[in-house]
Coordinates of C-alpha atoms in Angstrom, one line a residue:
M109 CA 4.4 15.7 0.7
T110 CA 6.5 12.8 -0.5
G111 CA 9.2 11.6 1.7
P112 CA 11.8 8.8 1.4
G113 CA 9.5 6.2 -0.3
V114 CA 6.5 7.4 1.6
D115 CA 3.5 9.7 1.2
I116 CA 3.1 12.2 4.2
R117 CA -0.3 13.8 4.7
Q118 CA -2.8 15.0 7.2
L119 CA -4.9 12.2 8.5
S120 CA -8.7 12.1 8.1
Q121 CA -11.6 10.2 9.6
A122 CA -11.6 8.1 6.4
D123 CA -8.2 6.6 7.4
D124 CA -7.9 3.5 9.5
L125 CA -7.3 5.1 12.9
D126 CA -7.0 1.7 14.6
A127 CA -3.8 1.3 12.5
E128 CA -2.5 4.5 14.2
V129 CA -3.3 3.0 17.6
E130 CA -1.5 -0.2 16.7
L131 CA 1.5 1.7 15.5
R132 CA 1.6 3.4 18.9
R133 CA 1.5 0.0 20.6
R134 CA 4.4 -1.3 18.5
A135 CA 6.5 1.9 19.0
F136 CA 5.8 2.6 22.7
G137 CA 4.8 -0.7 24.3
P138 CA 1.8 -2.7 25.4
M139 CA -1.6 -1.1 26.3
N140 CA -4.5 -2.4 28.3
D141 CA -8.0 -2.0 27.1
A142 CA -8.5 1.3 28.9
E143 CA -5.3 2.7 27.5
R144 CA -6.2 1.6 24.0
A145 CA -9.6 3.2 24.3
L146 CA -8.1 6.4 25.5
T147 CA -5.5 6.4 22.7
R148 CA -8.3 5.8 20.2
S149 CA -10.3 8.8 21.6
V150 CA -7.3 11.1 21.6
T151 CA -6.4 10.1 18.0
S152 CA -10.0 10.7 16.8
D153 CA -10.1 14.1 18.3
S154 CA -6.7 15.2 16.9
V155 CA -7.6 13.9 13.4
A156 CA -10.9 15.8 13.5
D157 CA -9.0 19.0 14.4
G158 CA -6.5 18.5 11.6
R159 CA -3.7 18.0 14.1
H160 CA -2.6 14.5 13.1
F161 CA -0.2 13.5 10.3
G162 CA 0.8 10.1 8.9
A163 CA 3.4 8.6 6.6
F164 CA 2.2 5.9 4.2
A165 CA 4.1 3.3 2.2
G166 CA 1.3 2.5 -0.2
Q167 CA -1.8 1.9 2.0
L168 CA 0.3 1.0 5.1
M169 CA 0.7 3.6 7.8
V170 CA 4.4 3.5 8.8
A171 CA 4.8 6.6 10.9
A172 CA 2.6 9.2 12.6
A173 CA 2.7 12.3 14.7
R174 CA 0.3 14.9 16.1
Y175 CA 0.3 18.2 18.0
L176 CA -1.7 19.5 20.8
D177 CA -3.4 23.0 20.9
M178 CA -1.9 24.5 24.0
R179 CA -0.9 27.8 25.6
Q180 CA 2.5 28.4 27.1
W181 CA 3.3 30.9 29.8
W182 CA 6.4 33.2 29.7
H183 CA 6.9 35.6 32.6
G184 CA 3.2 36.2 33.3
R185 CA 2.0 36.2 29.7
S186 CA 0.7 33.3 27.5
T187 CA 1.1 32.5 23.8
A188 CA -0.4 29.8 21.6
M189 CA 1.9 26.7 21.6
A190 CA 1.9 23.5 19.5
G191 CA 2.8 20.6 21.7
V192 CA 4.2 17.9 19.4
A193 CA 3.4 14.4 20.7
G194 CA 3.1 10.8 19.7
V195 CA 6.0 10.8 17.1
K196 CA 6.5 7.2 16.1
V197 CA 7.9 5.2 13.2
A198 CA 7.3 1.5 12.6
P199 CA 10.4 -0.5 13.9
E200 CA 11.1 -2.1 10.5
Q201 CA 11.0 1.4 8.8
R202 CA 13.5 3.2 11.1
G203 CA 16.8 4.6 9.9
R204 CA 15.4 5.5 6.4
G205 CA 14.8 9.2 7.1
I206 CA 11.0 8.8 7.5
G207 CA 10.9 10.4 10.9
K208 CA 12.7 13.6 9.7
A209 CA 10.5 13.8 6.7
L210 CA 7.4 13.5 8.9
M211 CA 8.7 16.2 11.3
T212 CA 9.6 18.5 8.4
E213 CA 6.0 18.3 7.2
L214 CA 4.6 18.8 10.7
L215 CA 6.9 21.8 11.3
A216 CA 5.6 23.5 8.2
A217 CA 2.0 22.7 9.1
I218 CA 2.1 24.1 12.7
A219 CA 3.9 27.2 11.4
A220 CA 1.3 27.7 8.8
R221 CA -1.4 27.4 11.5
G222 CA 0.1 30.5 13.1
Y223 CA 1.6 29.1 16.3
P224 CA 4.5 31.3 17.5
V225 CA 6.2 28.4 19.4
S226 CA 6.3 24.7 19.6
V227 CA 7.5 22.3 22.4
L228 CA 8.2 18.6 22.5
Y229 CA 9.7 15.9 24.7
P230 CA 12.5 14.2 22.7
A231 CA 13.0 10.5 22.7
T232 CA 16.1 11.4 20.6
A233 CA 17.4 14.8 19.9
P234 CA 19.3 14.8 16.5
I235 CA 16.2 14.9 14.3
Y236 CA 14.6 17.7 16.2
R237 CA 17.8 19.7 16.5
S238 CA 18.3 19.4 12.7
L239 CA 14.9 21.2 12.3
G240 CA 15.5 24.0 14.9
W241 CA 14.2 22.6 18.2
E242 CA 16.6 23.0 21.1
L243 CA 16.8 22.0 24.8
A244 CA 15.0 24.7 26.8
G245 CA 13.5 23.4 30.1
A246 CA 12.4 20.4 32.0
Q247 CA 9.6 18.7 33.9
Y248 CA 10.7 18.3 37.5
H249 CA 9.8 15.4 39.8
A250 CA 10.3 15.9 43.5
E251 CA 9.8 13.3 46.3
L252 CA 9.2 13.8 50.0
P253 CA 7.9 11.6 52.9
A254 CA 4.2 12.0 53.3
R255 CA 4.7 12.6 57.0
S256 CA 6.6 15.8 56.2
L257 CA 3.3 17.3 55.2
G258 CA 1.6 16.5 58.4
T259 CA 2.6 19.8 60.0
L260 CA 3.6 22.9 58.1
L261 CA 5.6 25.9 59.2
P262 CA 3.5 28.9 60.1
P263 CA 3.6 32.1 58.0
G264 CA 6.7 34.0 58.8
G265 CA 8.6 30.9 60.0
S266 CA 8.1 31.6 63.7
G267 CA 6.6 29.6 66.4
A268 CA 5.3 26.0 66.4
P269 CA 4.4 24.1 63.2
L270 CA 1.0 24.9 61.8
P271 CA -1.4 22.0 61.0
P272 CA -2.6 21.9 57.4
G273 CA -5.7 24.1 57.1
G274 CA -5.0 25.8 60.4
S275 CA -5.0 29.4 59.1
A276 CA -7.4 31.9 60.5
A277 CA -9.7 31.9 57.5
P278 CA -10.0 28.3 56.3
L279 CA -10.4 27.7 52.6
R280 CA -11.4 24.1 53.1
A281 CA -15.1 24.9 52.9
S282 CA -14.7 26.1 49.3
L283 CA -12.4 23.3 48.3
R284 CA -14.5 20.7 46.5
Q285 CA -13.9 17.7 44.2
A286 CA -13.6 18.6 40.6
G287 CA -14.9 16.7 37.5
P288 CA -15.1 17.0 33.8
D289 CA -17.6 19.8 33.9
D290 CA -15.0 21.9 35.8
A291 CA -12.5 21.9 32.9
A292 CA -12.9 25.6 32.1
G293 CA -12.5 26.5 35.7
V294 CA -9.4 24.4 36.1
I295 CA -7.8 26.0 33.1
E296 CA -8.6 29.4 34.5
V297 CA -7.1 28.7 37.9
I298 CA -3.9 27.1 36.5
G299 CA -3.4 30.1 34.1
A300 CA -4.0 32.6 36.9
V301 CA -1.3 30.9 39.0
H302 CA 1.2 31.0 36.1
Q303 CA 0.4 34.6 35.4
Q304 CA 0.7 35.8 39.0
A305 CA 3.9 33.9 39.6
R306 CA 5.4 35.0 36.3
H307 CA 6.3 31.4 35.5
C308 CA 8.3 30.5 32.4
G309 CA 7.5 27.5 30.4
P310 CA 4.3 25.8 31.8
A311 CA 1.4 25.2 29.6
T312 CA -2.4 24.8 29.7
R313 CA -4.2 22.4 27.5
D314 CA -7.5 22.9 25.5
I315 CA -10.7 22.1 27.2
G316 CA -11.2 18.8 25.6
D317 CA -7.9 17.4 26.9
V318 CA -8.6 18.8 30.4
R319 CA -12.1 17.2 30.4
R320 CA -10.6 13.9 29.4
W321 CA -8.0 14.2 32.2
L322 CA -10.6 15.0 34.8
S323 CA -12.7 12.1 33.7
D324 CA -10.0 9.6 34.7
P325 CA -11.5 7.5 37.5
H326 CA -8.1 7.0 39.1
L327 CA -7.5 10.8 39.4
F328 CA -8.6 12.7 42.5
S329 CA -8.9 16.5 41.9
Y330 CA -10.0 19.4 44.0
L331 CA -10.9 23.0 42.9
A332 CA -11.4 26.2 44.8
P333 CA -11.1 29.9 43.9
G334 CA -7.4 30.3 43.3
A335 CA -6.4 26.7 43.9
F336 CA -6.4 23.3 42.1
L337 CA -5.0 19.9 43.1
A338 CA -4.9 16.7 41.1
Y339 CA -3.2 13.4 42.4
R340 CA -3.5 9.7 42.2
W341 CA -2.3 6.6 44.1
H342 CA 0.9 5.4 42.5
G343 CA 3.1 2.3 42.8
S344 CA 3.0 -0.8 45.0
D345 CA 4.3 1.0 48.1
L346 CA 1.1 3.1 48.5
G347 CA 2.6 6.3 47.3
L348 CA 0.9 9.3 45.9
R349 CA 1.7 11.1 42.7
V350 CA 0.7 14.8 42.6
E351 CA 0.2 15.8 39.0
C352 CA -0.8 19.4 39.7
A353 CA -0.8 21.5 42.9
V354 CA -1.1 25.2 42.3
A355 CA -2.5 28.1 44.2
T356 CA -2.6 31.9 44.2
S357 CA -2.2 32.5 47.9
A358 CA -0.3 31.2 50.9
Q359 CA -3.5 30.0 52.5
A360 CA -4.7 28.1 49.4
T361 CA -1.2 26.5 49.1
R362 CA -1.5 25.2 52.6
E363 CA -5.0 23.9 52.0
I364 CA -4.2 21.8 49.0
W365 CA -1.1 20.3 50.5
G366 CA -3.2 19.6 53.6
V367 CA -5.4 17.4 51.4
V368 CA -2.3 15.5 50.3
A369 CA -1.1 15.3 53.9
S370 CA -4.4 13.7 55.0
H371 CA -3.2 10.5 53.4
A372 CA 0.0 10.4 55.6
T373 CA -1.3 7.6 57.7
V374 CA -1.4 5.3 54.7
A375 CA 0.9 6.7 52.0
Q376 CA 4.6 6.6 52.6
R377 CA 6.0 8.8 49.8
V378 CA 4.6 11.7 47.8
R379 CA 6.0 12.2 44.3
A380 CA 5.0 15.5 42.8
Q381 CA 5.4 17.3 39.4
L382 CA 6.5 20.8 40.6
S383 CA 8.1 24.0 39.5
P384 CA 11.8 24.2 40.5
D385 CA 10.9 26.7 43.2
D386 CA 7.5 25.4 44.3
P387 CA 6.6 26.8 47.7
V388 CA 6.2 23.4 49.3
G389 CA 9.9 23.3 49.8
W390 CA 9.5 26.3 52.1
L391 CA 6.5 24.9 54.0
T392 CA 8.0 21.7 55.5
R393 CA 9.9 21.8 58.7
E394 CA 12.9 19.9 57.2
P395 CA 14.3 20.1 53.6
D396 CA 12.7 16.9 52.7
A397 CA 11.6 17.7 49.1
D398 CA 14.3 16.1 46.9
L399 CA 14.5 16.4 43.2
V400 CA 14.5 12.8 41.9
H401 CA 14.0 13.2 38.2
R402 CA 14.3 15.8 35.5
T403 CA 12.8 15.2 32.0
P404 CA 14.1 17.7 29.4
W405 CA 12.0 19.3 26.7
M406 CA 12.8 21.2 23.6
L407 CA 11.5 24.5 22.2
R408 CA 11.2 25.7 18.6
V409 CA 10.3 29.4 17.7
L410 CA 8.1 29.3 14.7
D411 CA 7.2 33.0 14.2
A412 CA 10.0 35.1 15.8
P413 CA 8.2 38.5 15.9
A414 CA 5.0 37.0 17.2
A415 CA 6.8 34.9 19.9
V416 CA 8.7 38.0 21.2
S417 CA 5.6 40.1 21.1
A418 CA 3.6 37.5 23.1
R419 CA 6.3 36.8 25.6
G420 CA 6.4 38.5 29.0
F421 CA 9.6 40.1 30.3
P422 CA 10.8 41.5 33.6
A423 CA 9.4 45.0 34.0
A424 CA 12.8 46.4 34.9
A425 CA 14.5 45.0 31.8
G426 CA 15.3 47.3 28.9
L427 CA 17.3 46.7 25.7
A428 CA 17.6 47.6 22.1
V429 CA 19.8 45.1 20.3
A430 CA 20.4 44.2 16.7
V431 CA 19.9 40.5 16.1
R432 CA 20.6 38.5 12.9
L433 CA 18.6 35.3 12.5
D434 CA 19.2 32.5 10.0
D435 CA 16.4 29.9 9.9
P436 CA 16.8 27.4 7.0
Q437 CA 13.4 25.8 7.6
L438 CA 11.3 28.9 8.2
A439 CA 12.7 31.7 6.0
A440 CA 10.4 34.4 7.3
N441 CA 12.4 34.3 10.5
S442 CA 15.7 35.0 8.8
G443 CA 17.1 38.5 8.5
L444 CA 18.4 41.4 10.5
W445 CA 16.0 42.5 13.3
Q446 CA 15.8 45.1 16.0
L447 CA 15.0 43.4 19.3
E448 CA 13.6 45.8 21.9
V449 CA 12.3 45.2 25.4
S450 CA 10.7 47.8 27.7
G451 CA 8.0 47.8 30.4
G452 CA 7.6 44.0 30.4
R453 CA 6.9 43.8 26.6
G454 CA 9.1 43.0 23.7
S455 CA 9.2 43.6 19.9
L456 CA 11.2 42.2 17.0
V457 CA 11.0 44.4 13.9
P458 CA 12.9 44.1 10.7
C459 CA 15.8 46.4 9.9
L460 CA 15.2 47.4 6.3
T461 CA 18.9 47.8 5.6
D462 CA 22.2 46.7 7.2
N463 CA 22.7 50.2 8.6
A464 CA 22.0 48.8 12.1
S465 CA 25.0 46.5 11.8
T466 CA 27.4 49.1 10.4
A467 CA 26.4 52.2 12.4
S468 CA 27.7 50.6 15.6
A469 CA 31.0 49.1 16.5
V470 CA 29.1 46.2 18.0
P471 CA 28.1 43.5 15.5
P472 CA 24.6 42.1 15.7
V473 CA 24.0 39.0 17.8
S474 CA 23.8 36.1 15.3
L475 CA 21.7 33.1 16.0
G476 CA 20.2 30.1 14.2
P477 CA 16.8 28.6 15.2
R478 CA 18.4 26.5 17.9
G479 CA 20.3 29.4 19.5
F480 CA 17.3 31.7 19.3
A481 CA 15.0 29.1 20.9
A482 CA 17.5 28.5 23.7
M483 CA 18.0 32.3 24.3
F484 CA 14.2 32.8 24.2
A485 CA 13.9 30.2 27.0
G486 CA 16.6 31.9 29.2
V487 CA 19.8 30.0 28.4
P488 CA 22.6 32.5 29.1
L489 CA 24.5 33.9 26.1
P490 CA 27.9 32.8 27.3
T491 CA 26.5 29.2 27.4
L492 CA 25.2 29.6 23.8
R493 CA 28.6 31.0 22.7
S494 CA 30.5 28.1 24.2
A495 CA 28.1 25.7 22.5
G496 CA 28.6 27.4 19.1
L497 CA 25.0 28.6 19.0
A498 CA 25.6 32.4 19.2
A499 CA 28.1 34.9 17.7
G500 CA 28.4 38.7 17.5
G501 CA 27.4 41.1 20.1
D502 CA 29.6 42.0 23.1
P503 CA 29.5 41.5 26.9
G504 CA 27.0 44.4 27.2
T505 CA 24.5 43.0 24.8
D506 CA 24.9 39.6 26.5
D507 CA 24.1 41.1 29.9
A508 CA 21.1 42.9 28.5
L509 CA 19.7 39.8 26.8
D510 CA 20.3 37.6 29.8
C511 CA 18.5 40.0 32.0
A512 CA 15.5 40.2 29.7
F513 CA 15.1 36.5 28.9
A514 CA 16.1 35.2 32.4
G515 CA 14.1 32.3 33.6
T516 CA 14.0 28.6 34.7
P517 CA 11.5 27.1 32.3
F518 CA 9.5 24.1 33.4
L519 CA 6.4 22.1 32.4
L520 CA 4.1 20.3 34.9
D521 CA 2.7 17.8 32.4
Y522 CA 4.1 15.3 29.9
F523 CA 2.8 14.9 26.4

């Protein structure tokens, strides 16, 4: 594709990948030798997989972006997800439309690859919104004193505090340090937690990314059946940063937080990447877990029927609603559809005529790609109407859609 004075194409191993790394340094700031080596490794892998694109002015790379092969969880079910990352334009080339041209090409590429949805963390929103991405969820950071984890409330909330690991059937014996060879097991455990908890939004990465993460010498990770913990020392005040703490049972939850609590004699603060309703807030004696930061992310539905079919829904939700979509970038999503949800599953099938919109006094709910992405992520219809992102329908269809798509989407990792 030819953009504003540039040629945009998929990168290959024949390209100068060190130029991509240098572009990253210029766009995002200094890197030490270890960070440069990691960036070079990540770049090489994404180029080999055909997931990296560059914009060239002659032979000079002036912009680049890639996507990660991920799976995202929605109410207990997962779907393939393209995580867009590393979008950058050389400082002297900014303001010429190169970034939008690059993202237009990347959008077409990930849609052609068959991904139902895409997610990104925006440094700036206008370009992404112009191509159909919309604010959908957040990565949440909570902070609590390490001493608060020293004693945990017992199950049922009665009696004296329970020391970590003090349950009748200790899990600690099966909790072991994890390494790169445990990548598949880590992915399985994290997915099982998201499935069981019917989480909305969190993602799992491919095995290569997880192996690389677990290879970090500064990361401490533990794995057990139904539990995974990853954390590192952080900052000059001897704090801990918990990057992942998930478990499928109350006992396992206490065990992994018990490992974190074992540092309480040295660490002062624990900062953790958590779901908005992580159980640790119900385990400490005092309400010490404070939300200290929220990083928003954006969602783009690439294949509307596939995304609805793959998404999980509350088992009690049921609806049959006419929906009109208008997607300027991905024409296959445009048209009049019948959206149905029943028994925890959804479908979006085309209406062959406009009879569905004329046979009822209720006009179809009308959405563009931004409105549909936000609704898919659980943003209430009244909010979308107030923002000018939804029209049609009536209060009854609003209630039915809000019930079906309800959720508080979150991600545990940043990319």
